[in-house]
Amino acid sequence: MLTTQEQLKYSRQIMMNKIGESGQIALRNAKVLILGVGGLGNPASLYLAASGIGTLYIADGDTIESSNLPRQILFSESDVEANKAECAAEKLSEQFPETTIEAIDDMLDEELCDYYLPMVDVVLDCSDNIQTRYMINQACIQHKTPLIVGAATGFDGQQLTIDPRDEDSACYQCLFPASEKAPANNCQTIGIIGPILAMIAGMQALQTIKLLTGNKVQVNQLNMIDGLSNQWQQFSMKKQTNCPVCSANSQV
C-alpha cells in the first residue's frame, strides 16, 4: 500500500485511470538503468525520479565540462570536472529522497551489463556513442530487458522502444545495421539545442512510465521530431530476419 505521504505527493498521477494506485506502486517497485547522464540522461532522470521510480541506476564515466551546462540541466559551474553520474546521483538524492539512486561512475561495458541488467526492469539508452548503442542493444536482447532509445542532433531528435519480450519487436541493429556505415553526425560535429534533448528525454521517460504501469508501448515505431517545423513523424519498421542480434538465427 502507498503511504499517506505518497498518496498526497503522487495524487495527480494516481487519479489517472491508466495509472491509479497500483501503477504508482509499480513505479515505486521499479528499477531503471539510465545509460549516459548527458543531455538526455539529465532530464530523463529528473522526470523518472519525480514520478516515484523506486531505484535508479545512472551510469556515466565522463566528467562535466562547461560546454555541457546549456543542456545538462542538473549541473552548474561548480560541478565542472566532477563525474557526471556521481554528481547527478547526489543532486537527485537530495531532491527525491524516496528514490534510491546508485551512481556507476564508469562507462558501461559487457561485464557491467551482465551484472546490472538482471536487476532492472527497463534500460534507457541516453548515450551519444554508436558503439555503446550497439553494445547495450545486444545486452538487452540477451537479457530480455526492454530498451528505450533516444538520440538528438541539431534541431532533430528520434526515439525508439525495443522490447525483447515481444518476439516481433525489432532491435537497434534492425534499424542501423552494424555492417553499414555508422551515422557520422553527432552533437560534437553539428551541435545540439537543449530543448530538443528535453523533448526526446521526456518521451523516453513517458515510454518508461507507460511500460512499468502496464500501458501499451508501441514497438517497431521510430518517432522523429523536426524542431524547426515542430513536426513529429512516425515510421514503421520490421524485425529483420537476418539481424545478427535479434533474429531467430542470431547467436545472442
Short mmCIF file of C-alpha atoms in Angstrom, two decimals:
data_model
loop_
_atom_site.label_atom_id
_atom_site.label_comp_id
_atom_site.label_asym_id
_atom_site.label_seq_id
_atom_site.Cartn_x
_atom_site.Cartn_y
_atom_site.Cartn_z
CA MET A 1 0.00 0.00 0.00
CA LEU A 2 1.04 3.59 -0.54
CA THR A 3 1.73 5.72 2.50
CA THR A 4 -0.37 8.81 3.16
CA GLN A 5 2.59 10.97 2.10
CA GLU A 6 2.94 9.05 -1.16
CA GLN A 7 -0.79 9.37 -1.85
CA LEU A 8 -0.52 13.13 -1.41
CA LYS A 9 2.70 13.57 -3.37
CA TYR A 10 1.66 11.48 -6.37
CA SER A 11 -2.06 12.31 -6.26
CA ARG A 12 -2.14 13.80 -9.78
CA GLN A 13 -0.70 10.59 -11.19
CA ILE A 14 -2.82 8.27 -9.05
CA MET A 15 -6.05 9.94 -10.17
CA MET A 16 -5.29 8.94 -13.78
CA ASN A 17 -7.27 5.85 -14.75
CA LYS A 18 -4.29 4.40 -16.62
CA ILE A 19 -2.04 4.62 -13.55
CA GLY A 20 -4.01 4.56 -10.31
CA GLU A 21 -2.65 3.32 -7.01
CA SER A 22 -1.50 0.01 -8.49
CA GLY A 23 0.51 1.82 -11.15
CA GLN A 24 2.12 4.08 -8.57
CA ILE A 25 3.09 1.03 -6.53
CA ALA A 26 4.59 -0.48 -9.68
CA LEU A 27 6.68 2.66 -10.18
CA ARG A 28 7.83 2.52 -6.57
CA ASN A 29 8.90 -1.11 -7.03
CA ALA A 30 10.64 -0.50 -10.37
CA LYS A 31 14.36 -0.44 -11.05
CA VAL A 32 15.60 1.55 -14.04
CA LEU A 33 19.06 1.89 -15.57
CA ILE A 34 19.95 5.12 -17.38
CA LEU A 35 22.99 4.80 -19.63
CA GLY A 36 24.54 8.23 -20.09
CA VAL A 37 23.89 11.26 -17.88
CA GLY A 38 24.28 13.94 -20.55
CA GLY A 39 21.71 15.99 -22.39
CA LEU A 40 19.17 13.14 -22.45
CA GLY A 41 20.04 11.46 -19.17
CA ASN A 42 19.70 14.69 -17.18
CA PRO A 43 16.01 15.42 -17.86
CA ALA A 44 15.09 11.72 -18.11
CA SER A 45 16.50 11.03 -14.64
CA LEU A 46 14.70 14.06 -13.21
CA TYR A 47 11.32 13.03 -14.62
CA LEU A 48 11.68 9.40 -13.58
CA ALA A 49 12.79 10.21 -10.05
CA ALA A 50 9.97 12.75 -9.78
CA SER A 51 7.44 10.16 -10.94
CA GLY A 52 8.28 7.91 -7.98
CA ILE A 53 10.59 5.30 -9.52
CA GLY A 54 11.96 3.27 -6.62
CA THR A 55 15.53 2.70 -7.81
CA LEU A 56 17.58 4.47 -10.46
CA TYR A 57 20.99 3.27 -11.62
CA ILE A 58 22.77 6.01 -13.57
CA ALA A 59 25.94 5.17 -15.49
CA ASP A 60 28.47 7.56 -16.99
CA GLY A 61 32.26 7.64 -16.88
CA ASP A 62 32.59 11.19 -18.25
CA THR A 63 33.32 14.36 -16.32
CA ILE A 64 31.33 17.58 -16.58
CA GLU A 65 32.62 20.29 -18.94
CA SER A 66 31.48 23.90 -19.19
CA SER A 67 30.16 23.21 -22.70
CA ASN A 68 27.70 20.70 -21.16
CA LEU A 69 25.93 23.26 -18.99
CA PRO A 70 23.49 24.80 -21.54
CA ARG A 71 21.67 21.47 -21.89
CA GLN A 72 22.67 19.24 -18.96
CA ILE A 73 20.36 20.93 -16.52
CA LEU A 74 21.30 19.11 -13.33
CA PHE A 75 24.80 20.59 -13.39
CA SER A 76 26.23 24.03 -12.57
CA GLU A 77 29.57 25.83 -12.93
CA SER A 78 30.78 24.47 -9.59
CA ASP A 79 30.33 20.91 -10.86
CA VAL A 80 32.80 21.20 -13.75
CA GLU A 81 35.35 18.33 -13.75
CA ALA A 82 33.17 16.19 -11.45
CA ASN A 83 31.99 12.76 -12.60
CA LYS A 84 28.56 13.06 -14.22
CA ALA A 85 27.00 10.00 -12.61
CA GLU A 86 28.19 10.81 -9.10
CA CYS A 87 27.18 14.46 -9.36
CA ALA A 88 23.75 13.64 -10.76
CA ALA A 89 23.16 10.98 -8.09
CA GLU A 90 23.97 13.45 -5.33
CA LYS A 91 21.60 16.10 -6.69
CA LEU A 92 18.78 13.65 -7.44
CA SER A 93 19.07 12.05 -3.99
CA GLU A 94 18.77 15.46 -2.35
CA GLN A 95 15.68 16.40 -4.37
CA PHE A 96 14.00 12.97 -4.37
CA PRO A 97 14.98 11.17 -1.14
CA GLU A 98 12.33 8.47 -1.67
CA THR A 99 14.20 7.19 -4.73
CA THR A 100 17.32 5.08 -4.28
CA ILE A 101 19.99 6.42 -6.65
CA GLU A 102 23.12 4.41 -7.44
CA ALA A 103 25.89 6.03 -9.48
CA ILE A 104 28.01 3.88 -11.79
CA ASP A 105 30.99 6.15 -12.37
CA ASP A 106 32.36 4.21 -15.32
CA MET A 107 31.47 3.51 -18.91
CA LEU A 108 29.14 0.54 -19.07
CA ASP A 109 30.75 -2.50 -20.69
CA GLU A 110 29.57 -6.06 -21.32
CA GLU A 111 30.62 -7.22 -17.85
CA LEU A 112 28.72 -4.42 -16.12
CA CYS A 113 25.70 -5.07 -18.34
CA ASP A 114 25.69 -8.71 -17.29
CA TYR A 115 25.74 -7.57 -13.66
CA TYR A 116 23.11 -4.82 -13.75
CA LEU A 117 20.62 -5.86 -16.44
CA PRO A 118 19.21 -8.85 -14.50
CA MET A 119 18.38 -6.38 -11.69
CA VAL A 120 16.43 -3.81 -13.71
CA ASP A 121 13.04 -3.63 -15.40
CA VAL A 122 14.00 -1.25 -18.22
CA VAL A 123 17.06 0.50 -19.67
CA LEU A 124 17.20 3.99 -21.15
CA ASP A 125 19.89 4.48 -23.77
CA CYS A 126 20.85 8.15 -23.37
CA SER A 127 24.36 7.66 -24.76
CA ASP A 128 25.88 9.53 -27.69
CA ASN A 129 28.19 6.82 -28.98
CA ILE A 130 27.19 4.38 -31.72
CA GLN A 131 29.31 1.53 -30.39
CA THR A 132 27.74 1.93 -26.95
CA ARG A 133 24.32 1.79 -28.58
CA TYR A 134 25.16 -1.49 -30.30
CA MET A 135 26.54 -2.90 -27.06
CA ILE A 136 23.53 -2.04 -24.88
CA ASN A 137 21.13 -3.18 -27.63
CA GLN A 138 22.77 -6.60 -27.75
CA ALA A 139 22.90 -6.86 -23.95
CA CYS A 140 19.21 -6.01 -23.62
CA ILE A 141 18.27 -8.58 -26.26
CA GLN A 142 20.35 -11.18 -24.43
CA HIS A 143 18.77 -10.41 -21.04
CA LYS A 144 15.29 -9.72 -22.49
CA THR A 145 15.25 -6.27 -20.91
CA PRO A 146 13.16 -3.50 -22.53
CA LEU A 147 15.26 -0.70 -24.01
CA ILE A 148 14.12 2.89 -24.61
CA VAL A 149 16.47 4.57 -27.11
CA GLY A 150 16.80 8.33 -27.57
CA ALA A 151 19.05 10.40 -29.82
CA ALA A 152 19.27 14.03 -30.94
CA THR A 153 21.45 16.30 -33.07
CA GLY A 154 20.91 19.88 -34.13
CA PHE A 155 17.16 20.54 -34.21
CA ASP A 156 16.26 16.87 -34.76
CA GLY A 157 15.52 14.00 -32.41
CA GLN A 158 14.41 10.38 -32.51
CA GLN A 159 13.05 7.80 -30.09
CA LEU A 160 12.62 4.04 -30.40
CA THR A 161 11.26 1.44 -27.98
CA ILE A 162 12.64 -2.12 -28.10
CA ASP A 163 11.02 -4.91 -26.08
CA PRO A 164 12.83 -8.26 -26.44
CA ARG A 165 9.98 -9.97 -24.59
CA ASP A 166 7.89 -9.37 -27.73
CA GLU A 167 9.06 -11.83 -30.38
CA ASP A 168 8.06 -9.38 -33.14
CA SER A 169 9.99 -6.43 -31.72
CA ALA A 170 12.81 -5.14 -33.92
CA CYS A 171 16.07 -4.03 -32.33
CA TYR A 172 18.51 -1.15 -32.89
CA GLN A 173 20.57 -3.15 -35.37
CA CYS A 174 17.46 -3.83 -37.45
CA LEU A 175 17.28 -0.06 -37.94
CA PHE A 176 21.01 0.68 -38.16
CA PRO A 177 22.90 -2.50 -39.17
CA ALA A 178 26.44 -2.54 -37.79
CA SER A 179 27.69 -3.76 -41.17
CA GLU A 180 26.68 -0.45 -42.74
CA LYS A 181 28.44 2.86 -42.30
CA ALA A 182 27.52 4.32 -38.92
CA PRO A 183 25.78 7.71 -38.85
CA ALA A 184 28.51 10.36 -38.98
CA ASN A 185 26.61 13.23 -37.38
CA ASN A 186 26.56 13.71 -33.63
CA CYS A 187 26.49 16.52 -31.09
CA GLN A 188 30.23 17.11 -31.47
CA THR A 189 30.05 17.50 -35.25
CA ILE A 190 26.85 19.50 -35.85
CA GLY A 191 25.83 20.73 -32.40
CA ILE A 192 22.60 20.44 -30.44
CA ILE A 193 19.95 22.68 -28.90
CA GLY A 194 18.84 21.81 -25.38
CA PRO A 195 15.02 21.78 -25.72
CA ILE A 196 15.19 19.03 -28.37
CA LEU A 197 17.02 16.85 -25.86
CA ALA A 198 14.35 17.65 -23.26
CA MET A 199 11.59 16.59 -25.66
CA ILE A 200 13.25 13.29 -26.53
CA ALA A 201 14.16 12.60 -22.90
CA GLY A 202 10.57 13.36 -21.93
CA MET A 203 9.40 10.83 -24.50
CA GLN A 204 11.83 8.26 -23.09
CA ALA A 205 10.57 8.89 -19.56
CA LEU A 206 6.95 8.69 -20.73
CA GLN A 207 7.52 5.39 -22.52
CA THR A 208 9.24 4.04 -19.41
CA ILE A 209 6.35 5.04 -17.13
CA LYS A 210 3.80 3.55 -19.54
CA LEU A 211 5.72 0.29 -19.76
CA LEU A 212 6.12 -0.02 -15.98
CA THR A 213 2.45 0.73 -15.29
CA GLY A 214 1.19 -1.85 -17.78
CA ASN A 215 0.11 0.55 -20.51
CA LYS A 216 0.68 -0.27 -24.17
CA VAL A 217 4.02 0.86 -25.56
CA GLN A 218 4.41 0.85 -29.33
CA VAL A 219 7.38 -1.14 -30.61
CA ASN A 220 8.62 -1.11 -34.22
CA GLN A 221 7.88 2.61 -34.45
CA LEU A 222 10.58 5.23 -34.90
CA ASN A 223 9.37 8.60 -33.58
CA MET A 224 11.17 11.58 -35.08
CA ILE A 225 10.83 15.30 -34.44
CA ASP A 226 11.92 18.21 -36.63
CA GLY A 227 12.35 21.06 -34.18
CA LEU A 228 12.43 23.71 -36.89
CA SER A 229 9.00 22.80 -38.26
CA ASN A 230 7.62 21.48 -34.93
CA GLN A 231 6.52 18.30 -36.70
CA TRP A 232 6.55 14.74 -35.36
CA GLN A 233 6.69 11.81 -37.76
CA GLN A 234 6.32 8.09 -37.09
CA PHE A 235 7.98 5.46 -39.26
CA SER A 236 7.10 1.77 -39.07
CA MET A 237 9.93 -0.76 -39.06
CA LYS A 238 10.12 -4.54 -39.07
CA LYS A 239 12.26 -7.10 -37.35
CA GLN A 240 14.89 -8.15 -39.86
CA THR A 241 15.06 -11.90 -40.48
CA ASN A 242 18.84 -11.72 -40.94
CA CYS A 243 19.58 -9.46 -37.95
CA PRO A 244 22.68 -10.85 -36.18
CA VAL A 245 21.31 -9.74 -32.78
CA CYS A 246 17.57 -10.39 -32.56
CA SER A 247 16.66 -12.82 -35.36
CA ALA A 248 15.93 -16.48 -34.75
CA ASN A 249 19.31 -17.33 -36.30
CA SER A 250 21.33 -14.93 -34.16
CA GLN A 251 23.99 -16.16 -31.77
CA VAL A 252 22.97 -13.83 -28.92
#
